mmCIF file of C-alpha atoms in Angstrom:
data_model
loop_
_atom_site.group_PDB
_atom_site.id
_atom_site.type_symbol
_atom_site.label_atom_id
_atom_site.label_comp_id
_atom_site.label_asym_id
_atom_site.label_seq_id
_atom_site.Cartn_x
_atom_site.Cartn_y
_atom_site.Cartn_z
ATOM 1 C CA UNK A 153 0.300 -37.752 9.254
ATOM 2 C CA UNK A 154 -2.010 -35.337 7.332
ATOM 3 C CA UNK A 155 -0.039 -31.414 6.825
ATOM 4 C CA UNK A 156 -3.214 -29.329 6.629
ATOM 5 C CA UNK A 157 -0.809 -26.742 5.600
ATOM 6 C CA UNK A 158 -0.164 -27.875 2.329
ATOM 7 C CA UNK A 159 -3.785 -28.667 1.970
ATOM 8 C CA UNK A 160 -4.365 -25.151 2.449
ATOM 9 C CA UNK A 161 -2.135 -24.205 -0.046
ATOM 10 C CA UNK A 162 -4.123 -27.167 -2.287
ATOM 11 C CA UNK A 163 -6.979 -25.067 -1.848
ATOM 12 C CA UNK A 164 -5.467 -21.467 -1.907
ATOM 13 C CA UNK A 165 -4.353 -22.606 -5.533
ATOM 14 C CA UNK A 166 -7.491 -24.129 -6.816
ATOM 15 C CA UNK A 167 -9.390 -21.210 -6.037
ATOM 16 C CA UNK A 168 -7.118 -18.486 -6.857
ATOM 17 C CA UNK A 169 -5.835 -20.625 -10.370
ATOM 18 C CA UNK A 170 -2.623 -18.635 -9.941
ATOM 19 C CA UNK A 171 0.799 -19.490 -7.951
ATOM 20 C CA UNK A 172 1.279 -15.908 -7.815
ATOM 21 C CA UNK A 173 -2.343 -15.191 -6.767
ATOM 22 C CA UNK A 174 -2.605 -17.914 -3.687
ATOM 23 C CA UNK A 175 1.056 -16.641 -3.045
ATOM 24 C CA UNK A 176 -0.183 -13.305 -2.241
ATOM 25 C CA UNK A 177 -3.489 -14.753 -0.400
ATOM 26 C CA UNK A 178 -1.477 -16.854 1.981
ATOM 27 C CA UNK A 179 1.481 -13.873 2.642
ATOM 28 C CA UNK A 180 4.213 -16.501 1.446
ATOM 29 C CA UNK A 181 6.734 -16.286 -1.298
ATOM 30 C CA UNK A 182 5.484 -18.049 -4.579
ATOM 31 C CA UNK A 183 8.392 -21.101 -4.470
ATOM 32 C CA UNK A 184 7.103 -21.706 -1.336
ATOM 33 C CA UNK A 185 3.329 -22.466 -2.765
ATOM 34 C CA UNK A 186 5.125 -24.951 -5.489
ATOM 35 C CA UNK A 187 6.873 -26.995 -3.349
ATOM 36 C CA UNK A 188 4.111 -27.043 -0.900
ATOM 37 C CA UNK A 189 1.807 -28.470 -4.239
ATOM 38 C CA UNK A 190 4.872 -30.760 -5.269
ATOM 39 C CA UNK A 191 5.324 -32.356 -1.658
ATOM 40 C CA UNK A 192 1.583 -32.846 -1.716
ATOM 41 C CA UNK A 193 1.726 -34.622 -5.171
ATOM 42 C CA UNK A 194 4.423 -36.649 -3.910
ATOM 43 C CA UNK A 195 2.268 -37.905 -0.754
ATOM 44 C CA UNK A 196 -0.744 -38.727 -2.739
ATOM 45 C CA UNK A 197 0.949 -40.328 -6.178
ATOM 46 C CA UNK A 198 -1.154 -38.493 -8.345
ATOM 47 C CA UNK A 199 -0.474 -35.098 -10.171
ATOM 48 C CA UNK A 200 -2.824 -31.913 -8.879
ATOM 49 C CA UNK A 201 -2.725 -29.685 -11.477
ATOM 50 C CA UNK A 202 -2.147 -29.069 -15.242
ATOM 51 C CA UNK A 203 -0.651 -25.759 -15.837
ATOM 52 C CA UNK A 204 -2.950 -24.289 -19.165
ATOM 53 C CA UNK A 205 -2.508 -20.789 -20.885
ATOM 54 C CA UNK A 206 -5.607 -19.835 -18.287
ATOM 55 C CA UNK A 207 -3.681 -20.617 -15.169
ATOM 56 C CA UNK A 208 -3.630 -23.496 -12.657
ATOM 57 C CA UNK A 209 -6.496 -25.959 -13.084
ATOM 58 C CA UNK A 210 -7.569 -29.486 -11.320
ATOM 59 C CA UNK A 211 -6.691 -32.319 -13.078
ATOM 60 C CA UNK A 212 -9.152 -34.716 -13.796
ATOM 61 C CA UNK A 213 -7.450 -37.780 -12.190
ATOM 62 C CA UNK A 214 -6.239 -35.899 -9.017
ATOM 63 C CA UNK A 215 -7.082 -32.313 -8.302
ATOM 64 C CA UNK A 216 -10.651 -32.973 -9.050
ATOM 65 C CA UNK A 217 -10.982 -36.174 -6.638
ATOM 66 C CA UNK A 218 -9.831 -34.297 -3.568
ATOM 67 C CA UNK A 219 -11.047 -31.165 -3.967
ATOM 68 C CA UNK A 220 -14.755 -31.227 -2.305
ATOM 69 C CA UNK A 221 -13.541 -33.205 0.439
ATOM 70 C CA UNK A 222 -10.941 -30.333 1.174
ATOM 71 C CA UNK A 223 -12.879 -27.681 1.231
ATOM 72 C CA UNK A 224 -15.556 -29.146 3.410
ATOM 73 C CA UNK A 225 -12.533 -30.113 5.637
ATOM 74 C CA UNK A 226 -11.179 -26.519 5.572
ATOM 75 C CA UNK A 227 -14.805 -25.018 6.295
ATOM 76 C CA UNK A 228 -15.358 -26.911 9.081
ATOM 77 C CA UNK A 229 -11.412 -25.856 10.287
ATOM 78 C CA UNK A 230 -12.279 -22.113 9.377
ATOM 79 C CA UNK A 231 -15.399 -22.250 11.505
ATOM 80 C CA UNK A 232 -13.727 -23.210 14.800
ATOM 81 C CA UNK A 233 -11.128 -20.890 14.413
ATOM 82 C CA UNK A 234 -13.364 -18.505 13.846
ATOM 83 C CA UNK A 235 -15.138 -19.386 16.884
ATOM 84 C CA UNK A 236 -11.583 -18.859 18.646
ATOM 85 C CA UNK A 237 -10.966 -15.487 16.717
ATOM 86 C CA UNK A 238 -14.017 -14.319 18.157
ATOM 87 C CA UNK A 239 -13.736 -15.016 20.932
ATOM 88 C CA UNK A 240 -10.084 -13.428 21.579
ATOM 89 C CA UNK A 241 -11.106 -10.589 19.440
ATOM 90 C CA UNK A 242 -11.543 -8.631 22.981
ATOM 91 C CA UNK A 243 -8.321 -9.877 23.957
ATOM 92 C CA UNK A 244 -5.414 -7.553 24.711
ATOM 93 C CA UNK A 245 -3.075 -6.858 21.844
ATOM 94 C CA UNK A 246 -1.010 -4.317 19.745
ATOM 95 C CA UNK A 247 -0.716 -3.177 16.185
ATOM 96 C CA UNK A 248 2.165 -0.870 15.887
ATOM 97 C CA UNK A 249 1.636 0.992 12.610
ATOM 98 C CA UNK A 250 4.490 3.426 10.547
ATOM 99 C CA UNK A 251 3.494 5.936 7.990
ATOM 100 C CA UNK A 252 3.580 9.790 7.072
ATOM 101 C CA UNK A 253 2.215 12.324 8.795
ATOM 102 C CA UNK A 254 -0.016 12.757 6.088
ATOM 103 C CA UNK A 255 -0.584 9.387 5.004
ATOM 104 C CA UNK A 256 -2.116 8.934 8.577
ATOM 105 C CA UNK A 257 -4.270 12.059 8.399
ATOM 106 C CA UNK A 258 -5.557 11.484 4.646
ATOM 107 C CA UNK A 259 -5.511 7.772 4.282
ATOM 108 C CA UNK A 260 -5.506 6.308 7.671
ATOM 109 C CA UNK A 261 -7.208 8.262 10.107
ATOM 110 C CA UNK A 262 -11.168 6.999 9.327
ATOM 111 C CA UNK A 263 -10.129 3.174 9.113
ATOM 112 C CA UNK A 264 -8.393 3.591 12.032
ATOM 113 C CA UNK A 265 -11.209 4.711 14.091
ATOM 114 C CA UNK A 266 -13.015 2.065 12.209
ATOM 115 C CA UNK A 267 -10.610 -0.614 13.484
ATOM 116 C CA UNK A 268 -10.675 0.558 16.488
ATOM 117 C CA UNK A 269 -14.411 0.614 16.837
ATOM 118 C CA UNK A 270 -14.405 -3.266 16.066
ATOM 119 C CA UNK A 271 -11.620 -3.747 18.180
ATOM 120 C CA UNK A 272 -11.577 -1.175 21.191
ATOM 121 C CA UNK A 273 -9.393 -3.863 23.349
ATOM 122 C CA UNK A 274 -6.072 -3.418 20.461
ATOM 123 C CA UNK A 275 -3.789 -1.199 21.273
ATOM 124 C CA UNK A 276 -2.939 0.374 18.112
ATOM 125 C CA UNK A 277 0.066 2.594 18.323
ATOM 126 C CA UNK A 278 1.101 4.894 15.021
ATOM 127 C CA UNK A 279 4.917 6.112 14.281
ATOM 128 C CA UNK A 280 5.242 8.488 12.110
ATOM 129 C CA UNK A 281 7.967 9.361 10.106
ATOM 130 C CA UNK A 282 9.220 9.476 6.178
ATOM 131 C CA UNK A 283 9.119 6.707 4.265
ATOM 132 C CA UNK A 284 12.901 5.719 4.663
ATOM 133 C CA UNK A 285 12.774 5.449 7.907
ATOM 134 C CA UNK A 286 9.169 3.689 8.015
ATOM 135 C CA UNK A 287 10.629 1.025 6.582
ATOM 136 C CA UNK A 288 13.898 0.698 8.232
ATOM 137 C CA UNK A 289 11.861 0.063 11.468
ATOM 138 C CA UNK A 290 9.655 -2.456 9.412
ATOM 139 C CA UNK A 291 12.870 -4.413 8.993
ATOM 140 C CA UNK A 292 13.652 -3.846 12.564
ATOM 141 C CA UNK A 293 10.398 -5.157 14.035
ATOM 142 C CA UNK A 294 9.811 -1.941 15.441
ATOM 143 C CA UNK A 295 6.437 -2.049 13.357
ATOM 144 C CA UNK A 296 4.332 -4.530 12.577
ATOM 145 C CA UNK A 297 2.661 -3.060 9.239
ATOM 146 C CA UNK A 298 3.911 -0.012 6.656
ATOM 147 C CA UNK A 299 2.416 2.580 4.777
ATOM 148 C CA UNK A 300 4.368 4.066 2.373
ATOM 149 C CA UNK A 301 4.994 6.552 -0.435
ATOM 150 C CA UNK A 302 5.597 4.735 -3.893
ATOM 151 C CA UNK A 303 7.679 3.782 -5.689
ATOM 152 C CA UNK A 304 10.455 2.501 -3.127
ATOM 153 C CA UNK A 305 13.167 0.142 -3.761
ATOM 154 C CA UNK A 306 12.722 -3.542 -3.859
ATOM 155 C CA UNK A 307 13.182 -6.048 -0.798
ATOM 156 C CA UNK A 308 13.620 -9.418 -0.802
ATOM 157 C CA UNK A 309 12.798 -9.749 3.052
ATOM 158 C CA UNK A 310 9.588 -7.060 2.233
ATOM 159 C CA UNK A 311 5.895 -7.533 0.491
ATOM 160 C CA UNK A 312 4.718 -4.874 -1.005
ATOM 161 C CA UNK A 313 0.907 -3.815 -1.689
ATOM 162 C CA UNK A 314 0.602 -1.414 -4.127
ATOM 163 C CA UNK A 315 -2.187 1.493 -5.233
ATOM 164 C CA UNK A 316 -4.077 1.544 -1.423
ATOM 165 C CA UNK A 317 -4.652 5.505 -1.719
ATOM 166 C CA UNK A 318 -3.684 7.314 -5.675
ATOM 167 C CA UNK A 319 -2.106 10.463 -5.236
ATOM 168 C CA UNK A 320 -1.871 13.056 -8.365
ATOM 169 C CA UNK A 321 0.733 15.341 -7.741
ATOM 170 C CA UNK A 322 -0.023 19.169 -9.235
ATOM 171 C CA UNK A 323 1.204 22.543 -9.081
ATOM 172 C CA UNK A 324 -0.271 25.208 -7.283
ATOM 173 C CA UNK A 325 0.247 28.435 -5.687
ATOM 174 C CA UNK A 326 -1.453 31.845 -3.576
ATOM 175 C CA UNK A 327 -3.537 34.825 -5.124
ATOM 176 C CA UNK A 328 -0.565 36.454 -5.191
ATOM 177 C CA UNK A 329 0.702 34.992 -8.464
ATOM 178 C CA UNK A 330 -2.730 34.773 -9.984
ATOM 179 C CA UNK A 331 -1.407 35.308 -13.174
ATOM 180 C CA UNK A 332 -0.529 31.777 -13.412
ATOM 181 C CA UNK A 333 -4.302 30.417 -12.166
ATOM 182 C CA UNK A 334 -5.542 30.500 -15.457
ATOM 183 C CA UNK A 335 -4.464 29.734 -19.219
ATOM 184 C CA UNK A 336 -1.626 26.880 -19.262
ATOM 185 C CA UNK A 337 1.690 27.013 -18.840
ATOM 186 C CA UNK A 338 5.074 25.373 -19.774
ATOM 187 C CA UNK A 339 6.898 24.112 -16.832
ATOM 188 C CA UNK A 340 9.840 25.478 -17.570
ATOM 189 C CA UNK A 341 7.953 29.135 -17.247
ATOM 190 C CA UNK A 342 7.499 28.376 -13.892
ATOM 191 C CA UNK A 343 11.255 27.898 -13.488
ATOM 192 C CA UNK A 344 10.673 31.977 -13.493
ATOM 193 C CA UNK A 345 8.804 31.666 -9.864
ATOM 194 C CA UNK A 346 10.093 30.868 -6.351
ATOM 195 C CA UNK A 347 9.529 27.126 -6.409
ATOM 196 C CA UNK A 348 8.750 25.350 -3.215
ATOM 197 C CA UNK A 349 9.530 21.383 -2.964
ATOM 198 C CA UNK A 350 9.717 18.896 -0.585
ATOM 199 C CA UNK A 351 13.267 17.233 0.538
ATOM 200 C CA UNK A 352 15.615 15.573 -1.654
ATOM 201 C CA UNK A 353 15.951 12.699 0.526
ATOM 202 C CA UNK A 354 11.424 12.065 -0.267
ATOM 203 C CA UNK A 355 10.186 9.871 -2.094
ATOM 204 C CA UNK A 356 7.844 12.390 -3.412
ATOM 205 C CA UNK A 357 11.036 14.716 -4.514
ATOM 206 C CA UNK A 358 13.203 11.897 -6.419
ATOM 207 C CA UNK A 359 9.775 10.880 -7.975
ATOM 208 C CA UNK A 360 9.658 14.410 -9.314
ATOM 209 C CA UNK A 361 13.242 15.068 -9.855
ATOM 210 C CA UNK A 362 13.340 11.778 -12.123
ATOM 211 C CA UNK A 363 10.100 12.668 -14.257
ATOM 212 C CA UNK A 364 11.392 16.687 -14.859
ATOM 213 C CA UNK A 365 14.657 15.253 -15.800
ATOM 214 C CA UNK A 366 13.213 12.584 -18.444
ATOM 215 C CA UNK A 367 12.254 15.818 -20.060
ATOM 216 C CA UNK A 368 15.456 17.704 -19.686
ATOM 217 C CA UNK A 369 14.012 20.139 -17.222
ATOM 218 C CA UNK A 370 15.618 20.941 -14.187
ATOM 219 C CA UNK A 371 13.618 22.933 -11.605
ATOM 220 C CA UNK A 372 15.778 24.806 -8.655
ATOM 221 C CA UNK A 373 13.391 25.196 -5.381
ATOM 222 C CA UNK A 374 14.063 28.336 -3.426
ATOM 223 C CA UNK A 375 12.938 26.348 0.246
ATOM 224 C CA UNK A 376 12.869 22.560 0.456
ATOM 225 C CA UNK A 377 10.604 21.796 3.001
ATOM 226 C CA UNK A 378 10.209 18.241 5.408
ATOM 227 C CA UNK A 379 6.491 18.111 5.655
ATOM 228 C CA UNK A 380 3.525 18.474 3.352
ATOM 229 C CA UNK A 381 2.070 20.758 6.100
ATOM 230 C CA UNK A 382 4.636 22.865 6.050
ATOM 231 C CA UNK A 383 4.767 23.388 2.421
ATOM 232 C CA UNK A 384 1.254 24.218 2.497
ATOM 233 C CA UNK A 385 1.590 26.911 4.901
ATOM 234 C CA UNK A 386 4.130 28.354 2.893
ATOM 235 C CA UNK A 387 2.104 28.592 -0.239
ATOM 236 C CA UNK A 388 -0.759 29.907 1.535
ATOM 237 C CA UNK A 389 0.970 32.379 2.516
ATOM 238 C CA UNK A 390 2.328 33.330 -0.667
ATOM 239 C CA UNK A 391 5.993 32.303 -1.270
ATOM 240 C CA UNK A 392 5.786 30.766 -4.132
ATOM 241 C CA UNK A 393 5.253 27.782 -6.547
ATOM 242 C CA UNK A 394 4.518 23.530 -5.111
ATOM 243 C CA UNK A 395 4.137 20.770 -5.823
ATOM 244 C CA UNK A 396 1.950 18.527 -3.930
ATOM 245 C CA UNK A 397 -0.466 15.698 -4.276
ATOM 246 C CA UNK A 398 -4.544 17.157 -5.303
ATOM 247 C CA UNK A 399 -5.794 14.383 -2.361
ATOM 248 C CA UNK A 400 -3.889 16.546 0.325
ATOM 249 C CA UNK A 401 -5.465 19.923 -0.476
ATOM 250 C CA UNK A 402 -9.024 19.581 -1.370
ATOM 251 C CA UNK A 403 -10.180 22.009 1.304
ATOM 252 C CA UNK A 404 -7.517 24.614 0.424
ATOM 253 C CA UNK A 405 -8.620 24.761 -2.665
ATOM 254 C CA UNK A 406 -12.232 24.910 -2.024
ATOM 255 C CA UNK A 407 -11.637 27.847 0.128
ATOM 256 C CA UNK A 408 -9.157 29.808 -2.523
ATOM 257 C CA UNK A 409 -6.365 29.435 0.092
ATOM 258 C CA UNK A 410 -4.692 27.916 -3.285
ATOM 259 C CA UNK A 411 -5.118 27.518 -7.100
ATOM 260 C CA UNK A 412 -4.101 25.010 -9.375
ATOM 261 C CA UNK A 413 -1.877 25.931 -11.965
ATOM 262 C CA UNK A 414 -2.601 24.329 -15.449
ATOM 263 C CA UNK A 415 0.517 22.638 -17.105
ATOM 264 C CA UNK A 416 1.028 21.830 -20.615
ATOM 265 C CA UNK A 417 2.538 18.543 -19.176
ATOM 266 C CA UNK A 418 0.752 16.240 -16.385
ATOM 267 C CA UNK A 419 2.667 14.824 -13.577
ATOM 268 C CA UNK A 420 2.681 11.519 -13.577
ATOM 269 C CA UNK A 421 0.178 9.698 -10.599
ATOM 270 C CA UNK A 422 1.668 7.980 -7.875
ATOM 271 C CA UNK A 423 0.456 5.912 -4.682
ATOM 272 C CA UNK A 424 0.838 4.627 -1.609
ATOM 273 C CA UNK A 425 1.434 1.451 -0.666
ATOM 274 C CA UNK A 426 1.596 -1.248 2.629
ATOM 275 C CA UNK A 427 4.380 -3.162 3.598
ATOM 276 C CA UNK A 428 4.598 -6.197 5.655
ATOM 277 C CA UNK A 429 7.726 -8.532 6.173
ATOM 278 C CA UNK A 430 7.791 -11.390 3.967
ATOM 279 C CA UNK A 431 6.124 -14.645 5.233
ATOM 280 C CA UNK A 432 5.514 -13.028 8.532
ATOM 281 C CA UNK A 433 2.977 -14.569 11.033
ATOM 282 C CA UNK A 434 0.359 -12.224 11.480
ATOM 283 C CA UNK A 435 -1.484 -11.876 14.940
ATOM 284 C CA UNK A 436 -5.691 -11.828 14.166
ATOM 285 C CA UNK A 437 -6.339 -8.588 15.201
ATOM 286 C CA UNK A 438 -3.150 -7.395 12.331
ATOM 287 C CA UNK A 439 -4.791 -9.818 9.771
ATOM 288 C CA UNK A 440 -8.343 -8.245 9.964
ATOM 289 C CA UNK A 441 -6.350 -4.685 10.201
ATOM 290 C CA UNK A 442 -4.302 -5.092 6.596
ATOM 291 C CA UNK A 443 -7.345 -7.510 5.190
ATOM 292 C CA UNK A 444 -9.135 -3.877 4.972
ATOM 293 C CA UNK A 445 -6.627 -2.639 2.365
ATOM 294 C CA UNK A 446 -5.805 -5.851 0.172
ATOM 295 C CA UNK A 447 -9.658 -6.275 -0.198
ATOM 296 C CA UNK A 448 -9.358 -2.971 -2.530
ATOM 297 C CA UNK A 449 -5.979 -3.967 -4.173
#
């Protein structure tokens, strides 16, 4: 009987001329795609590939034979399903979607209403919390997709998607210490000024926290705060020194609500990232959802 699975996977490879790369195409772990190849070898007789210092490519006597005739197979398998897709893409569903407060308001918010243009029947429903506990509830199937603060911890039951949205991190503050708007400054002069930081337990905060300490300086904050909007209330209104991401405060900064504060050091960039479980089954209207962000990875 013919597995049009590992066909797929045939196919995935050819194209892709990477395990890793058709691993990450067909949301399945990369020994998965070599023993899918290897049980397909075995079936036919005939070796698939030859592994070269370019990648995967066909091989003359096997890879090459087949290959046409699978992909006009796999069109014609694509094209009914897409038929189908279309067909239940008015269908009643549900994406259930975990990220930040402000990852949904800066990052999410426009594709969102995008998706949901495309796909008014979905029910799309949006937790918010931290990144901790976003992806505690990815693990318990309490969401179906994550968007998350980087770096985090590896997973062996997780796949991660890194650089969707870059976030530079900078420090700013109110009028009321204007002195430090312009020249540059050493950070550890602005040890000198009420300092205003997020929550230990962020990843934002232990991203900092590790960077300041790689250059033996320690910064104490005078108010740790749970929420980027609260920390930008609180430097609008004058109590101090932040840190926070550029993306998140374009318009305060346009206004003169805030200043940036040149350093003699840059803060390293970070990102966000999605999270799905490993291997998972993805329902179509999920697939076209996270499709939008892997297209730009």
């Amino acid at each position: 009987m013919v597995n049009l699975e590992l066909y797929r996977v045939f196919y995935t490879v050819a194209k892709c001329g990477s395990l890793t790369r058709a691993a990450e195409e067909l949301y399945i772990s990369q020994p998965a795609v070599s023993r899918s190849i290897k049980q397909l070898e075995t079936q036919l007789g005939v070796t698939l590939f030859t592994r070269t210092h370019r990648g995967m490519q066909l091989s003359a006597q096997g890879g090459q034979l087949i290959f046409e005739a699978v992909e006009n197979a796999l069109n014609l398998l694509s094209l009914a399903e897409n038929r189908i897709a279309e067909q239940n893409a008015s269908a009643t569903g549900s994406i259930r979607i975990g990220a930040s407060d402000t990852i949904f308001e800066y990052f999410l918010a426009d594709k969102i209403v995008e998706f949901h243009e495309k796909f008014p029947a979905v029910k799309i429903d949006l937790q918010a919390d931290v990144t901790p506990e976003t992806i505690a509830k990815l693990k318990a199937d309490k969401i179906d997709v994550a968007f998350v603060n980087l770096p985090v911890s590896p997973d062996p039951d997780l796949q991660l998607y890194g650089n969707c949205m870059r976030l530079n991190d900078v420090f700013v503050t109110s009028a009321k210490f204007a002195e430090l708007t312009t020249g540059e400054h050493t950070l550890s002069k602005l040890k000198d000024y009420p300092i205003v930081l997020m929550d230990k337990n962020t990843v934002a905060r232990r991203s900092l926290d590790n960077f300041l300490n790689s250059l033996g300086v320690e910064i104490q904050p005078s108010v740790e705060v749970g929420s980027w909007d609260l920390m930008k209330r609180f430097l609008v209104s004058g109590m101090g020194v932040g840190v926070i991401p550029r993306e998140y405060i374009g318009a305060l900064l346009e206004e003169e609500s805030l200043f940036l504060i040149k350093t003699d050091t840059t803060l390293p960039a970070r990102s966000v990232g999605m999270v799905l479980p490993k291997n998972a089954t993805l329902s179509y209207a999920l697939h076209c959802f996270v499709e939008e962000f892997r297209k730009g990875i």
